[in-house]
Amino acid sequence: MTLTCVVVEDEPLARNLLEQYILKVSHLQLVKSFSNPLTALEFLRNNSVDILFSDIQMPEITGISLLKILPKKPLVILTTAYSEYAIEGYELDVLDYLLKPITLERFLKSVEKATQRLSTAPPSPALETAAPIDQTQASIFVKDGTKLVKIRLNEILYIEGLKDYVTIHTKEKKVVTLQTLKSLEAQLTPHHFIRVHHSFLVSFDAIDTIEKEKIQIGKVWIPISDTYRKSVKEFIERKQS
């Protein structure tokens, strides 16, 4: 697994050190390195990366301010010479905090933490290898109260999860069943269904339009979360190839 990285550091020596550390790790790829946080902000608004190494004390805006402004955040590892910023950094869901001067050993511990975090992220449905099935014939049974209800996969529009319950929205009805969205997802072929949000699965065939942050199915708009945006993009590209 290759992890893409961006460095934001106004001190040339510290920036060069981080760049050299990244080059020493085979599964890290340095995408960009910035001395100006505003330039970095513009890049990160339009590009996704896995890890952001950012200094805190910088001209124009601080690293903390940069994190607050970013609409979607990669994993963040803060670097600074001042330990008093650690608490505020962790409140912003920062992955780790490196105190300067940064040793290679401490850097590698942070990278390992990032690798473990990303390796447990939801897998991309585009990479699944399950064999195609006849969607018009396939069906599942779900429990609705005291009875089992048969639902054909080609009739499902989308599925909404709420804790231990899911609501299956079909062309004709809604069925509420006691199970988790994750367990139901495991029964559905990845060639036709895509997880777009912590609480939503959608059928590819039911999608009318796709925007950056939402999907339209009929009159319903379903959000696409940051966690699943990349996998949704890959899934759509795969279906079009």
Coordinates of C-alpha atoms in Angstrom, one line a residue:
M1 CA 0.0 0.0 0.0
T2 CA 1.5 3.3 -1.1
L3 CA 0.6 6.3 1.0
T4 CA 0.7 9.8 -0.6
C5 CA 2.1 12.6 1.5
V6 CA 2.2 16.4 1.5
V7 CA 4.7 18.5 3.6
V8 CA 3.9 22.0 4.8
E9 CA 6.9 23.6 6.5
D10 CA 8.2 27.1 6.2
E11 CA 11.7 26.3 7.7
P12 CA 13.9 25.0 4.8
L13 CA 16.0 22.6 7.0
A14 CA 13.0 21.1 8.7
R15 CA 11.2 20.7 5.4
N16 CA 14.2 19.1 3.8
L17 CA 14.5 16.7 6.7
L18 CA 10.9 15.5 6.4
E19 CA 11.4 15.1 2.6
Q20 CA 14.4 12.9 3.2
Y21 CA 12.6 10.8 5.8
I22 CA 9.7 10.2 3.5
L23 CA 12.1 9.1 0.7
K24 CA 13.6 6.5 3.1
V25 CA 10.2 4.8 3.5
S26 CA 9.4 2.6 0.5
H27 CA 5.6 2.8 0.8
L28 CA 5.5 6.6 1.2
Q29 CA 5.2 8.9 -1.9
L30 CA 5.9 12.6 -1.5
V31 CA 3.4 14.4 -3.8
K32 CA 4.2 18.0 -2.9
S33 CA 6.2 20.1 -0.4
F34 CA 5.2 23.6 0.5
S35 CA 6.8 26.5 2.4
N36 CA 3.7 28.6 2.2
P37 CA 0.5 27.2 4.0
L38 CA -1.8 29.2 1.7
T39 CA -0.4 27.6 -1.4
A40 CA -0.7 24.2 0.3
L41 CA -4.4 25.0 1.2
E42 CA -5.2 25.7 -2.4
F43 CA -3.6 22.4 -3.5
L44 CA -5.3 20.4 -0.8
R45 CA -8.7 21.8 -1.7
N46 CA -8.4 20.2 -5.1
N47 CA -6.3 17.1 -4.4
S48 CA -6.6 14.2 -2.0
V49 CA -3.6 12.7 -0.2
D50 CA -3.3 10.2 2.6
I51 CA -1.0 12.0 5.0
L52 CA -0.3 15.7 5.7
F53 CA 2.8 16.6 7.7
S54 CA 2.3 20.2 8.8
D55 CA 4.3 22.6 11.0
I56 CA 2.2 24.6 13.4
Q57 CA 3.9 28.0 13.6
M58 CA 4.0 29.4 10.1
P59 CA 3.6 32.9 8.5
E60 CA 0.1 34.1 7.4
I61 CA -1.8 31.2 8.9
T62 CA -0.8 28.5 11.4
G63 CA -1.0 24.8 10.9
I64 CA -3.9 24.7 13.3
S65 CA -5.8 27.2 11.2
L66 CA -5.0 25.3 8.1
L67 CA -6.7 22.2 9.6
K68 CA -9.7 24.2 10.6
I69 CA -10.1 25.6 7.0
L70 CA -9.6 22.3 5.1
P71 CA -13.0 21.0 3.9
K72 CA -11.7 17.4 3.9
K73 CA -8.7 16.3 5.9
P74 CA -6.1 13.6 5.3
L75 CA -4.4 12.0 8.3
V76 CA -2.5 14.8 9.9
I77 CA 0.8 14.6 11.7
L78 CA 1.8 18.0 13.3
T79 CA 5.3 19.1 13.7
T80 CA 6.5 21.9 16.0
A81 CA 9.2 23.0 18.5
Y82 CA 6.6 23.9 21.1
S83 CA 4.8 21.2 23.1
E84 CA 2.0 23.4 24.3
Y85 CA 0.2 23.0 21.0
A86 CA -0.3 19.3 21.4
I87 CA -3.6 19.4 23.2
E88 CA -5.2 21.7 20.7
G89 CA -3.9 19.5 17.9
Y90 CA -5.4 16.3 19.3
E91 CA -8.7 18.1 19.7
L92 CA -8.7 18.5 15.9
D93 CA -8.4 14.7 15.5
V94 CA -4.7 14.9 14.6
L95 CA -3.1 11.5 14.2
D96 CA 0.2 12.3 15.8
Y97 CA 2.4 15.1 17.1
L98 CA 6.2 15.3 16.4
L99 CA 8.3 17.5 18.5
K100 CA 11.4 19.1 16.8
P101 CA 14.1 18.1 16.3
I102 CA 12.4 15.1 14.8
T103 CA 14.4 11.8 14.9
L104 CA 14.0 9.2 12.2
E105 CA 12.9 6.7 14.8
R106 CA 10.0 8.9 16.0
F107 CA 9.1 9.7 12.4
L108 CA 8.8 6.0 11.6
K109 CA 6.5 5.4 14.6
S110 CA 4.1 8.1 13.3
V111 CA 4.2 6.5 9.8
E112 CA 3.4 3.1 11.3
K113 CA 0.5 4.6 13.1
A114 CA -0.8 6.1 9.8
T115 CA -0.3 2.9 8.0
Q116 CA -2.3 0.9 10.5
R117 CA -5.1 3.5 10.5
L118 CA -5.4 3.5 6.7
S119 CA -5.1 -0.3 6.4
T120 CA -8.2 -0.7 8.4
A121 CA -10.2 1.8 6.3
P122 CA -13.2 0.5 4.3
P123 CA -12.0 -1.4 1.2
S124 CA -12.8 -0.1 -2.2
P125 CA -15.6 -2.0 -3.8
A126 CA -13.9 -1.4 -7.2
L127 CA -11.2 -3.8 -6.1
E128 CA -13.5 -6.7 -5.1
T129 CA -13.2 -9.8 -7.2
A130 CA -16.6 -11.6 -6.6
A131 CA -17.9 -13.3 -9.7
P132 CA -20.8 -11.5 -11.6
I133 CA -24.3 -12.8 -10.9
D134 CA -27.5 -12.5 -12.8
Q135 CA -29.0 -9.4 -11.1
T136 CA -32.5 -10.1 -12.4
Q137 CA -32.7 -13.5 -10.7
A138 CA -30.7 -12.9 -7.5
S139 CA -32.6 -12.3 -4.3
I140 CA -32.2 -12.2 -0.5
F141 CA -34.4 -13.0 2.4
V142 CA -34.6 -10.6 5.3
K143 CA -36.6 -10.8 8.5
D144 CA -39.5 -8.4 8.9
G145 CA -41.0 -9.0 12.3
T146 CA -41.9 -12.7 12.5
K147 CA -41.7 -13.4 8.8
L148 CA -39.0 -13.7 6.1
V149 CA -39.5 -11.4 3.1
K150 CA -37.9 -12.1 -0.3
I151 CA -36.4 -9.1 -2.0
R152 CA -35.0 -9.2 -5.5
L153 CA -31.7 -7.3 -5.8
N154 CA -32.8 -5.5 -9.0
E155 CA -35.7 -4.0 -7.1
I156 CA -33.5 -2.3 -4.5
L157 CA -33.0 1.4 -4.9
Y158 CA -30.9 2.1 -1.7
I159 CA -30.5 0.8 1.8
E160 CA -30.3 3.0 4.9
G161 CA -28.8 1.9 8.2
L162 CA -29.6 3.1 11.7
K163 CA -27.7 1.3 14.5
D164 CA -28.9 -2.3 14.4
Y165 CA -31.7 -1.8 11.9
V166 CA -31.7 -1.2 8.1
T167 CA -34.4 0.1 5.9
I168 CA -34.4 -1.4 2.4
H169 CA -36.0 1.0 -0.1
T170 CA -37.3 -0.8 -3.2
K171 CA -39.3 0.3 -6.2
E172 CA -42.6 -0.7 -4.5
K173 CA -42.0 -0.8 -0.7
K174 CA -39.8 -0.3 2.3
V175 CA -38.7 -3.2 4.5
V176 CA -37.3 -2.6 8.0
T177 CA -35.1 -5.5 9.3
L178 CA -33.1 -6.1 12.4
Q179 CA -29.5 -6.4 11.2
T180 CA -26.6 -4.1 10.6
L181 CA -25.8 -2.4 7.4
K182 CA -22.4 -4.1 7.4
S183 CA -23.9 -7.5 7.6
L184 CA -26.4 -6.8 4.8
E185 CA -23.6 -5.4 2.6
A186 CA -21.8 -8.7 2.8
Q187 CA -24.8 -10.4 1.1
L188 CA -24.8 -8.0 -1.9
T189 CA -22.7 -8.3 -4.9
P190 CA -20.1 -5.5 -5.2
H191 CA -20.7 -5.3 -8.9
H192 CA -24.1 -3.6 -8.4
F193 CA -24.1 -2.0 -4.9
I194 CA -21.7 0.6 -3.5
R195 CA -21.3 2.0 0.0
V196 CA -21.4 5.8 -0.3
H197 CA -21.8 6.8 3.4
H198 CA -21.6 5.2 6.8
S199 CA -25.4 4.9 6.7
F200 CA -26.1 4.3 3.0
L201 CA -25.7 1.6 0.3
V202 CA -27.0 2.4 -3.2
S203 CA -27.7 0.3 -6.3
F204 CA -25.7 1.4 -9.3
D205 CA -28.6 0.8 -11.6
A206 CA -30.9 3.1 -9.5
I207 CA -28.6 6.1 -9.6
D208 CA -30.0 9.1 -11.7
T209 CA -27.3 11.7 -11.1
I210 CA -24.0 12.0 -9.2
E211 CA -22.7 15.3 -7.8
K212 CA -19.5 15.8 -5.8
E213 CA -21.1 15.3 -2.4
K214 CA -24.4 13.5 -3.2
I215 CA -26.3 11.0 -5.3
Q216 CA -29.8 11.3 -6.7
I217 CA -32.2 8.4 -6.8
G218 CA -35.6 9.5 -7.9
K219 CA -36.5 12.3 -5.6
V220 CA -34.1 11.3 -2.9
W221 CA -30.7 12.8 -2.4
I222 CA -28.1 10.6 -0.6
P223 CA -24.9 12.1 0.8
I224 CA -21.4 10.9 -0.2
S225 CA -19.1 11.0 2.8
D226 CA -15.4 11.9 2.6
T227 CA -14.5 8.3 3.7
Y228 CA -16.2 6.7 0.7
R229 CA -15.7 9.5 -2.0
K230 CA -12.6 7.8 -3.5
S231 CA -14.2 4.3 -3.7
V232 CA -17.3 5.7 -5.2
K233 CA -15.3 7.4 -8.0
E234 CA -13.4 4.2 -8.6
F235 CA -16.6 2.2 -8.7
I236 CA -18.2 4.5 -11.3
E237 CA -15.1 4.5 -13.5
R238 CA -14.9 0.7 -13.4
K239 CA -18.6 0.4 -14.4
Q240 CA -18.0 2.8 -17.3
S241 CA -14.8 0.9 -18.6

